[in-house]
Short mmCIF file of C-alpha atoms in Angstrom, two decimals:
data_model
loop_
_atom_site.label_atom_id
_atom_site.label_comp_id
_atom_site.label_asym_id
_atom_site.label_seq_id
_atom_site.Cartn_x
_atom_site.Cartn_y
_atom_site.Cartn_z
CA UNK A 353 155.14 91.69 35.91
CA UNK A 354 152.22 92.93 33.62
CA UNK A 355 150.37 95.82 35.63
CA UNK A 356 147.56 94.29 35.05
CA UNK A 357 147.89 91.04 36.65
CA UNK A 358 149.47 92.71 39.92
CA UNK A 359 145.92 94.87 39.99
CA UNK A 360 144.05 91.26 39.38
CA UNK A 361 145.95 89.95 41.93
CA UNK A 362 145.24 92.74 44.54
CA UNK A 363 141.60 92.42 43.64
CA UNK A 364 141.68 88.75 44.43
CA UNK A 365 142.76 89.31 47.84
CA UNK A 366 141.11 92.31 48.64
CA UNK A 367 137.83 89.59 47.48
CA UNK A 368 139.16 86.94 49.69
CA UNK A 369 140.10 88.91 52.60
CA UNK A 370 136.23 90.33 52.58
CA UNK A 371 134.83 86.73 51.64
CA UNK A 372 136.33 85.90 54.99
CA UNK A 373 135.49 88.95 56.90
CA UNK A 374 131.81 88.10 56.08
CA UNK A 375 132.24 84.68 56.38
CA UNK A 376 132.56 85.27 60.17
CA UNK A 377 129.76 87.77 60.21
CA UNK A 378 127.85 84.75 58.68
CA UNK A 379 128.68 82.54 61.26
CA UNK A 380 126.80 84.04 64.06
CA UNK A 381 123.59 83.13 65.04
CA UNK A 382 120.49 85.05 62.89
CA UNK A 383 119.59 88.28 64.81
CA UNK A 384 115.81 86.72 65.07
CA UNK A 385 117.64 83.57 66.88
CA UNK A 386 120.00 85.73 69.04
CA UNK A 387 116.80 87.60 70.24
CA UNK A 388 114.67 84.55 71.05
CA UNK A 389 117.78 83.03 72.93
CA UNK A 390 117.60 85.88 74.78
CA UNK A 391 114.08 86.00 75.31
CA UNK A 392 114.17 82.16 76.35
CA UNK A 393 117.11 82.50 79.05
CA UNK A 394 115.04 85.07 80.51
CA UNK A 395 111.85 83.29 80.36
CA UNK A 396 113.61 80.54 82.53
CA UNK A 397 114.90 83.39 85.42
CA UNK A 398 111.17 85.11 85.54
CA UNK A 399 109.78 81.55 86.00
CA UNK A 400 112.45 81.00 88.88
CA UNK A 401 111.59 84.19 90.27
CA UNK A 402 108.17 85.55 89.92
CA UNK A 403 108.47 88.04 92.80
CA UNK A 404 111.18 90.53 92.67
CA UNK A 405 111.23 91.32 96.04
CA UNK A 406 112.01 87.88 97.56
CA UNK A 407 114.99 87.92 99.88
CA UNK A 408 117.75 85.51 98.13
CA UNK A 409 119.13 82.49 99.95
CA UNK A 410 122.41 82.00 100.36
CA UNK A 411 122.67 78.07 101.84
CA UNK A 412 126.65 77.88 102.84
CA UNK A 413 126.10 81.01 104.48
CA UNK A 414 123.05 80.70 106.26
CA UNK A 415 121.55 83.96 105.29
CA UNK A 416 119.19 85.69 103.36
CA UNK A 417 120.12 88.84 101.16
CA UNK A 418 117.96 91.08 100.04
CA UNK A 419 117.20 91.39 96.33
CA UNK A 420 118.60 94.85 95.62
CA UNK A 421 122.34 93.60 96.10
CA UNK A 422 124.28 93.63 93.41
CA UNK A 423 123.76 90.29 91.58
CA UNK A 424 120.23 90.96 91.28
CA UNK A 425 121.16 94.59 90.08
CA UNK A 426 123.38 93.01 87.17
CA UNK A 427 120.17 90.87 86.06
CA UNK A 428 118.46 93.97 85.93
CA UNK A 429 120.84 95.75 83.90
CA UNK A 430 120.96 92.91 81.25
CA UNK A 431 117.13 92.79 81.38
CA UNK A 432 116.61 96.47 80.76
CA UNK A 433 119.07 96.26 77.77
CA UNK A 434 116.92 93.67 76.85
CA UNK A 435 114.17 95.57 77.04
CA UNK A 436 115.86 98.11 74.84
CA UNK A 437 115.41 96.22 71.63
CA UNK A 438 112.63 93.90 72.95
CA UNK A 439 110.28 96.43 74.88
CA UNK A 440 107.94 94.20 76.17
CA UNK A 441 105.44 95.50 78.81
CA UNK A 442 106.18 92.17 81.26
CA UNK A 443 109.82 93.18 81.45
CA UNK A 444 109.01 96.72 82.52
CA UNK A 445 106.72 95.97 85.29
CA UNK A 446 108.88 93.67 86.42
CA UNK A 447 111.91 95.70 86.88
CA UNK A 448 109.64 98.91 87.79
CA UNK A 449 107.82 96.63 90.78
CA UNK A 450 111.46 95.28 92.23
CA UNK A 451 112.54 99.34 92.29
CA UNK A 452 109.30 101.07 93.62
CA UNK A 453 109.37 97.38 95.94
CA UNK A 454 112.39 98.55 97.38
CA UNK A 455 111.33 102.53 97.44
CA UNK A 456 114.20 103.50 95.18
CA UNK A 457 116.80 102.78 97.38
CA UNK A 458 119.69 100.91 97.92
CA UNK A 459 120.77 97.77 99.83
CA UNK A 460 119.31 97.86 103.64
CA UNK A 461 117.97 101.43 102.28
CA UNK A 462 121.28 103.20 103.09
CA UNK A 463 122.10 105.89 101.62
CA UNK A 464 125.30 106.76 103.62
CA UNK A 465 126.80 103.45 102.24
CA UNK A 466 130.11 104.25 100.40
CA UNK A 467 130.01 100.37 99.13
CA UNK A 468 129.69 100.77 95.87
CA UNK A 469 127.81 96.68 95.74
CA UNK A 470 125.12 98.34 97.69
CA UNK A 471 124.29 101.02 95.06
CA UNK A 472 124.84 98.98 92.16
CA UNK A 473 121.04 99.38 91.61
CA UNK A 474 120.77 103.04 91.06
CA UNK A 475 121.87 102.24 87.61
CA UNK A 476 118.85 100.40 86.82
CA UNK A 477 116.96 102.82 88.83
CA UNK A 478 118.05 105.64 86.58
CA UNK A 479 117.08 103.72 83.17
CA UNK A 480 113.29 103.31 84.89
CA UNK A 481 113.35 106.96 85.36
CA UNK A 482 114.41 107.80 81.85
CA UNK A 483 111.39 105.82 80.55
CA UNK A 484 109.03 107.72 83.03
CA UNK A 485 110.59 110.32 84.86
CA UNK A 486 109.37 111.04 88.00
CA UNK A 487 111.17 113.02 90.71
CA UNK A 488 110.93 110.68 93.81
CA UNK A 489 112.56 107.35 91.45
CA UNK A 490 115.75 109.51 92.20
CA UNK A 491 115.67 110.85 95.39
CA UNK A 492 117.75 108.46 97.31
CA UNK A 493 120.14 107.69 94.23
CA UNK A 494 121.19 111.72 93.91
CA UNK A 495 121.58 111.41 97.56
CA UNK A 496 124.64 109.13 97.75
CA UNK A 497 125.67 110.47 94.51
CA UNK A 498 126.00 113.89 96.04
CA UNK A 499 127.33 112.55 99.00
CA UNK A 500 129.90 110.84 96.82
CA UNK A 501 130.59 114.34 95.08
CA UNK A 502 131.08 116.38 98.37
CA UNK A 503 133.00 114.59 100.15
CA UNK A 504 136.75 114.00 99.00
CA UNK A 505 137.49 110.79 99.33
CA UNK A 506 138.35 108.36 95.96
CA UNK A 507 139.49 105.79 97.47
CA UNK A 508 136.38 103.69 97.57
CA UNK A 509 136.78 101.23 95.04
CA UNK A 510 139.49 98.91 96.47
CA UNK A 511 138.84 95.66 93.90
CA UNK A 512 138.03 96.22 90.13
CA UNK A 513 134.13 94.54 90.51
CA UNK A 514 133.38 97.86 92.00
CA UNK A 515 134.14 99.56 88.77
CA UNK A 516 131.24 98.16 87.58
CA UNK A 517 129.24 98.52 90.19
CA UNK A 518 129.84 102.28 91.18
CA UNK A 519 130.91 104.28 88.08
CA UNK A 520 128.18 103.78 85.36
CA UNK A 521 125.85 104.87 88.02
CA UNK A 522 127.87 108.24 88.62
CA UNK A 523 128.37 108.54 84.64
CA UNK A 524 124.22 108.05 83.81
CA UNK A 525 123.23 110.47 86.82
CA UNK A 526 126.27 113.23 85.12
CA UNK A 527 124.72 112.42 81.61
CA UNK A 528 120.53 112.99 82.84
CA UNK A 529 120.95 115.82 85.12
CA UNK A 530 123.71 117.67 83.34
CA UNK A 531 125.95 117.97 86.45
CA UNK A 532 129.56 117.29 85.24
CA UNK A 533 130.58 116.63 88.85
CA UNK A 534 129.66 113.53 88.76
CA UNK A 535 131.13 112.43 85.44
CA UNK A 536 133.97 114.17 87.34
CA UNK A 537 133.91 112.17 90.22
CA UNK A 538 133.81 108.35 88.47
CA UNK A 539 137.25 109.90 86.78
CA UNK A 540 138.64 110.42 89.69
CA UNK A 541 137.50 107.11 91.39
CA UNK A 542 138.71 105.27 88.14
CA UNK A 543 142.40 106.50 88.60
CA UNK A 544 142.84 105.86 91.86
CA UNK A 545 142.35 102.24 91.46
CA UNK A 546 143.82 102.44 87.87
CA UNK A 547 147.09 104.18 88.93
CA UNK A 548 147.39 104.39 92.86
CA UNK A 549 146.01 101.31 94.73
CA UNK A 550 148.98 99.25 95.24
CA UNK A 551 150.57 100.64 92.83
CA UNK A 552 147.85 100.59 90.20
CA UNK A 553 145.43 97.30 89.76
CA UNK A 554 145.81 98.22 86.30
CA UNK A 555 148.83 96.17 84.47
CA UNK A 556 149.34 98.45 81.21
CA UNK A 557 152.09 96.10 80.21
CA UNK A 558 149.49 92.98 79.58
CA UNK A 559 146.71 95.26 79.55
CA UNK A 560 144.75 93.92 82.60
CA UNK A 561 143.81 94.08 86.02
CA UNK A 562 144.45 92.66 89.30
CA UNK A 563 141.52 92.03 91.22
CA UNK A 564 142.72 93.41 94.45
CA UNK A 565 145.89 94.52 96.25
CA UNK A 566 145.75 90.87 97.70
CA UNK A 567 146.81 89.50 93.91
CA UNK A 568 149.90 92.27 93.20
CA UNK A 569 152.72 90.78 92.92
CA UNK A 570 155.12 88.96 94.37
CA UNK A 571 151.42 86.92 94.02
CA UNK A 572 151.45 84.36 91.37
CA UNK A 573 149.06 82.04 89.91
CA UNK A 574 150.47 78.09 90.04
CA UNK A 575 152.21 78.57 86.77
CA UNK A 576 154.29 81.56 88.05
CA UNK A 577 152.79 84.09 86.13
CA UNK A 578 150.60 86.81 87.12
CA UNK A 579 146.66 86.24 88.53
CA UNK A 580 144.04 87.91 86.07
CA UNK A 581 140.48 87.04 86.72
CA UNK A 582 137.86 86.41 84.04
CA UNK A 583 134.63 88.21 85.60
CA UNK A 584 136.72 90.66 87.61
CA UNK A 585 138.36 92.02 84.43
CA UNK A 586 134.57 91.17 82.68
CA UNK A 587 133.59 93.67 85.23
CA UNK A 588 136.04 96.21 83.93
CA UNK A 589 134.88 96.18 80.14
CA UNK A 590 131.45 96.17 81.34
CA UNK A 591 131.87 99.59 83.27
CA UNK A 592 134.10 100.91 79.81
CA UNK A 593 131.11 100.33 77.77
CA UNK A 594 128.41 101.50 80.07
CA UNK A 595 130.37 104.54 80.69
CA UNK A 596 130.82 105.31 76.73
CA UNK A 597 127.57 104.64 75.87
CA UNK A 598 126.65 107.53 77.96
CA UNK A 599 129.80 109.74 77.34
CA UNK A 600 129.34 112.44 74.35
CA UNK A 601 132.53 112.49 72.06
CA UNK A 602 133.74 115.34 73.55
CA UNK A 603 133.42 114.85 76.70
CA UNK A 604 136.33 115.13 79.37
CA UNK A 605 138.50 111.37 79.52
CA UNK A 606 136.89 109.37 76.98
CA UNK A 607 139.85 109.12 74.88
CA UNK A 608 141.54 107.38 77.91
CA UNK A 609 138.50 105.35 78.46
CA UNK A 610 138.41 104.44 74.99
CA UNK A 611 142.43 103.52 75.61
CA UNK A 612 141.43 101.29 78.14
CA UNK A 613 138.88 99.26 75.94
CA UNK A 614 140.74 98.75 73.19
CA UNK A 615 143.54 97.97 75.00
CA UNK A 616 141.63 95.15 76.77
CA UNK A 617 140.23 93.88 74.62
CA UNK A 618 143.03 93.48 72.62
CA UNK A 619 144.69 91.42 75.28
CA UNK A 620 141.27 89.42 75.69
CA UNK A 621 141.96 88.06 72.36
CA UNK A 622 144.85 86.16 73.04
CA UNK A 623 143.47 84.70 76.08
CA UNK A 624 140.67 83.22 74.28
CA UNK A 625 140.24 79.26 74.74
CA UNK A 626 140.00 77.46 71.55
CA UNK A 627 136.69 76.36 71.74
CA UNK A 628 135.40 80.34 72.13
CA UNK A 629 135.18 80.53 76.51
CA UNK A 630 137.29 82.10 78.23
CA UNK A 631 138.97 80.47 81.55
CA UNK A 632 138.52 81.94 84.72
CA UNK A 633 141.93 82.92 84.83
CA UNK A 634 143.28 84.18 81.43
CA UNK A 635 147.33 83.23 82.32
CA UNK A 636 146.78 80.37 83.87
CA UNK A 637 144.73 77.77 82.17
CA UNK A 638 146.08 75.10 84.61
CA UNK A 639 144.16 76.95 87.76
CA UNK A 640 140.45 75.56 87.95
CA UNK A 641 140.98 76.15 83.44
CA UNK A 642 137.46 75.38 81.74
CA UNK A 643 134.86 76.98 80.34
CA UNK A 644 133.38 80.03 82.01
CA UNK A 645 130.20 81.97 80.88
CA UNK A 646 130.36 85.02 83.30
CA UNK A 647 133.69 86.77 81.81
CA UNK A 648 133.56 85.24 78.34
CA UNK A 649 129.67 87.09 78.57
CA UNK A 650 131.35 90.40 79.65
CA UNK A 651 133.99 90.18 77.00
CA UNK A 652 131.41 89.72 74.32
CA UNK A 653 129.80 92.41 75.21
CA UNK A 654 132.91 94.73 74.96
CA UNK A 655 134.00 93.66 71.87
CA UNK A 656 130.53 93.35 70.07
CA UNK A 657 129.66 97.30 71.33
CA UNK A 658 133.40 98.37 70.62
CA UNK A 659 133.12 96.41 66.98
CA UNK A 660 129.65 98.71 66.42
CA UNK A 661 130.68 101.52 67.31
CA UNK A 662 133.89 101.91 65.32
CA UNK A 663 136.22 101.58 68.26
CA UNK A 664 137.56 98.01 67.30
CA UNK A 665 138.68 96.64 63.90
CA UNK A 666 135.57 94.53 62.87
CA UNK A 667 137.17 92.02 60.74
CA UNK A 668 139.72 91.37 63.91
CA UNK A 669 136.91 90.96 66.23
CA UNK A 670 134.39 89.62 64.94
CA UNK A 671 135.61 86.28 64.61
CA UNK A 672 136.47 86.33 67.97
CA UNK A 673 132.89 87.72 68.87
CA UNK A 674 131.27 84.76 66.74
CA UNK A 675 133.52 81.88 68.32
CA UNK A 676 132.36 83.36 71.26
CA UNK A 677 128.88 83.86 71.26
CA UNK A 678 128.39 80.63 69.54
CA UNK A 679 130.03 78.51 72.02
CA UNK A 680 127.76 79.94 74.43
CA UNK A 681 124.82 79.44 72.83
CA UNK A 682 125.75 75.97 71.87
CA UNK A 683 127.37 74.48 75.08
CA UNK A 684 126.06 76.85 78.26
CA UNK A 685 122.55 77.37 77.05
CA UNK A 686 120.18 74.76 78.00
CA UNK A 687 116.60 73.60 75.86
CA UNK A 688 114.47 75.67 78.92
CA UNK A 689 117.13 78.57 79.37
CA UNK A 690 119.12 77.67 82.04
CA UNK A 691 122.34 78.90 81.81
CA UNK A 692 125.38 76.39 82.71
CA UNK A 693 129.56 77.05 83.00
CA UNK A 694 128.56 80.28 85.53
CA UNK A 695 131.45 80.38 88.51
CA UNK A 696 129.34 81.25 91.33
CA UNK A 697 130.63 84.73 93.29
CA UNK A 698 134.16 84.66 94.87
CA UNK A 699 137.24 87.12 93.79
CA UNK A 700 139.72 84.64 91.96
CA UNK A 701 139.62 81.08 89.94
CA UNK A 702 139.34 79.05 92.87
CA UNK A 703 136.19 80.24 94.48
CA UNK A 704 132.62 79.44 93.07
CA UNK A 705 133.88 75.92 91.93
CA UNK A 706 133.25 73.86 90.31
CA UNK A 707 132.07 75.56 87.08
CA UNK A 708 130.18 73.21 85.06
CA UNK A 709 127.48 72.54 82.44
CA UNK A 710 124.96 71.80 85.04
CA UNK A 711 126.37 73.18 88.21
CA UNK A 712 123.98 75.39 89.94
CA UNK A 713 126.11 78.92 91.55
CA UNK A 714 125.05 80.41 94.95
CA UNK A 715 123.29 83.26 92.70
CA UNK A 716 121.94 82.64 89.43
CA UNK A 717 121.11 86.30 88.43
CA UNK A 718 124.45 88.33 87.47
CA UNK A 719 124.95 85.64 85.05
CA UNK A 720 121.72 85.85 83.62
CA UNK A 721 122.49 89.89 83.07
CA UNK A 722 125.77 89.19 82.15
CA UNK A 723 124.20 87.04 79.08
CA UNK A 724 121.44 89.37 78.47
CA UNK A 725 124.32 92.18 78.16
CA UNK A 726 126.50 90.32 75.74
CA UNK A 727 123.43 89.01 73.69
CA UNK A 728 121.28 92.42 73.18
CA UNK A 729 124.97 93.87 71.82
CA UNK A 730 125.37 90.46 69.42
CA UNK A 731 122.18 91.41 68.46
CA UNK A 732 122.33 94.96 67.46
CA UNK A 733 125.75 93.99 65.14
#
């Protein structure tokens, strides 16, 4: 074959193979749209909740929870990401008058609490103080971190959501103060339930977690194989990411952090539904199967911050990222912001049911952060 048609040839597929690579890039919403979807979702949830501090109802249960648990700490990390490319001064004073509300502290104010749920906020706490540092914003939240650090237990984080919830905090505290102890500690923490927990709630073989030791198996899901669910693993990613984004490149276990990521994500990919959700349990579409915002949000927002920042292949992921995002946008997002296909709180496919466009979940705030999350990294691609 004449050389030169073999080097036209590989020209003409090295043209295509880009054409399509930016064809996908092309395909997602316009950064300037992304950020006013963004800004209208919120708009809806500060309408909904003009005071911070109100306790949150929840009806089936009869009770009241106060609004420093964690689903209202998730909102607040998506809002303060949102804040990081859209600083405006109404989003700061709201998330500075819910913390100083609340005196810097955690759930009921206790700082002996070993429940990582209940100091879920000390992340958010911890960005405030960034912006304005002021001793006393983390008083209480180096209090239970130290606790955490002298005391030798790692066994705290018995179901994957606490991932999320507990080590970020630890990691952003290591990363402000300069204390590797705590950077030291999450590690530890991580492994435990990576490797030890009934035997490890980490799967290496498909590359995901059980929630629990309840879903180990002998458990299986109604088609036999094994239960993986959306959020809880969404959870997972989430922590990855907001653990990275603080790490330095040389710092002590990112590599196996970075491991974990990739490998997740790669085994989010062929879980994806083909209209761009995610079902709430990614081996079982038979099991309560539809479209689910909450983990499909969280995987987003892995794959969008791994894509930018080198650590996945961006002409794999992005179409994945785009089908995504899109279907969100397009089917969960209403005209005033509400957000719709959110499985209300629960451990496994079954609970928070039924997961619709207009179904209304017993909290509407995680998945309002977990959107903001996914959207601010969309937006910075």
């Amino acid at each position: 074959m004449n050389r030169n048609v073999i080097i036209l040839g590989i020209v003409i597929l090295a043209v295509s193979f880009g054409a399509l690579s930016a064809g996908a890039a092309e395909n997602l919403q316009p950064r300037d749209e992304v950020l006013k979807t963004l800004i209208k979702v919120n708009d809806h949830y500060l309408r909904k909740h003009p005071d911070p501090l109100l306790g949150i109802p929840y009806y089936s249960r009869k009770k009241v929870y106060e609004a420093n648990i964690w689903t209202r700490a998730v909102y607040f990390e998506g809002l303060m990401a949102l804040h990081s490319i859209y600083p405006a001064n109404r989003y700061y004073d709201y998330a500075y008058k819910w913390a100083d509300g609340f005196k810097w502290g955690m759930r009921r104010d206790d700082t002996t609490t070993r429940n990582a749920d209940n100091y879920c906020a000390t992340q958010v706490y911890i960005d405030l103080y960034r912006l304005t540092p002021r001793p006393e914003m983390l008083t209480k939240t180096k209090a239970i971190m130290n606790m955490l650090v002298n005391t030798p237990q790692i066994d705290d984080w018995t179901w994957i959501d606490a991932i999320q919830m507990g080590m970020p905090a630890l990691v952003k505290l290591s990363v402000t103060t300069g204390d590797a102890r705590y950077a030291e500690k999450a590690y530890d923490m991580y492994t435990w339930t990576r490797n030890v927990l009934a035997g490890g709630l980490y799967n290496s073989k498909d590359a995901l977690w059980w929630r629990d030791a309840d879903f180990v198996p002998p458990y299986k899901e109604p088609n036999g194989r094994d239960c993986y669910w959306s959020r809880g693993n969404g959870w997972v990613v989430a922590a990855l990411v907001r653990v990275l984004d603080e790490l330095p490149a040389d710092a002590p276990h990112r590599s196996e952090y970075e491991r974990d990521l990739k490998d997740m994500c790669a085994a989010l990919v062929k879980c994806q539904r083909e209209d761009g959700f995610w079902n709430v349990s990614l081996h079982d579409a038979s099991n309560f199967g539809g479209k689910e915002l909450t983990g499909t949000s969280l995987f987003v927002y892995g794959m969008a911050w791994g894509v930018r920042n080198g650590l996945l292949d961006r002409d794999k992921y992005m179409p994945v990222i785009v089908k995504a995002w899109n279907a969100m946008v397009n089917d969960a997002v209403h005209d005033n912001g509400y957000l719709g296909y959110v499985q209300g709180t629960g451990k496994e496919p079954k609970d928070g049911q039924p997961v619709a466009y207009d179904s209304k979940p017993d909290f509407d705030d995680y998945g309002t952060g977990c959107f903001l999350l996914a959207g601010t990294e969309v937006y910075k691609l």
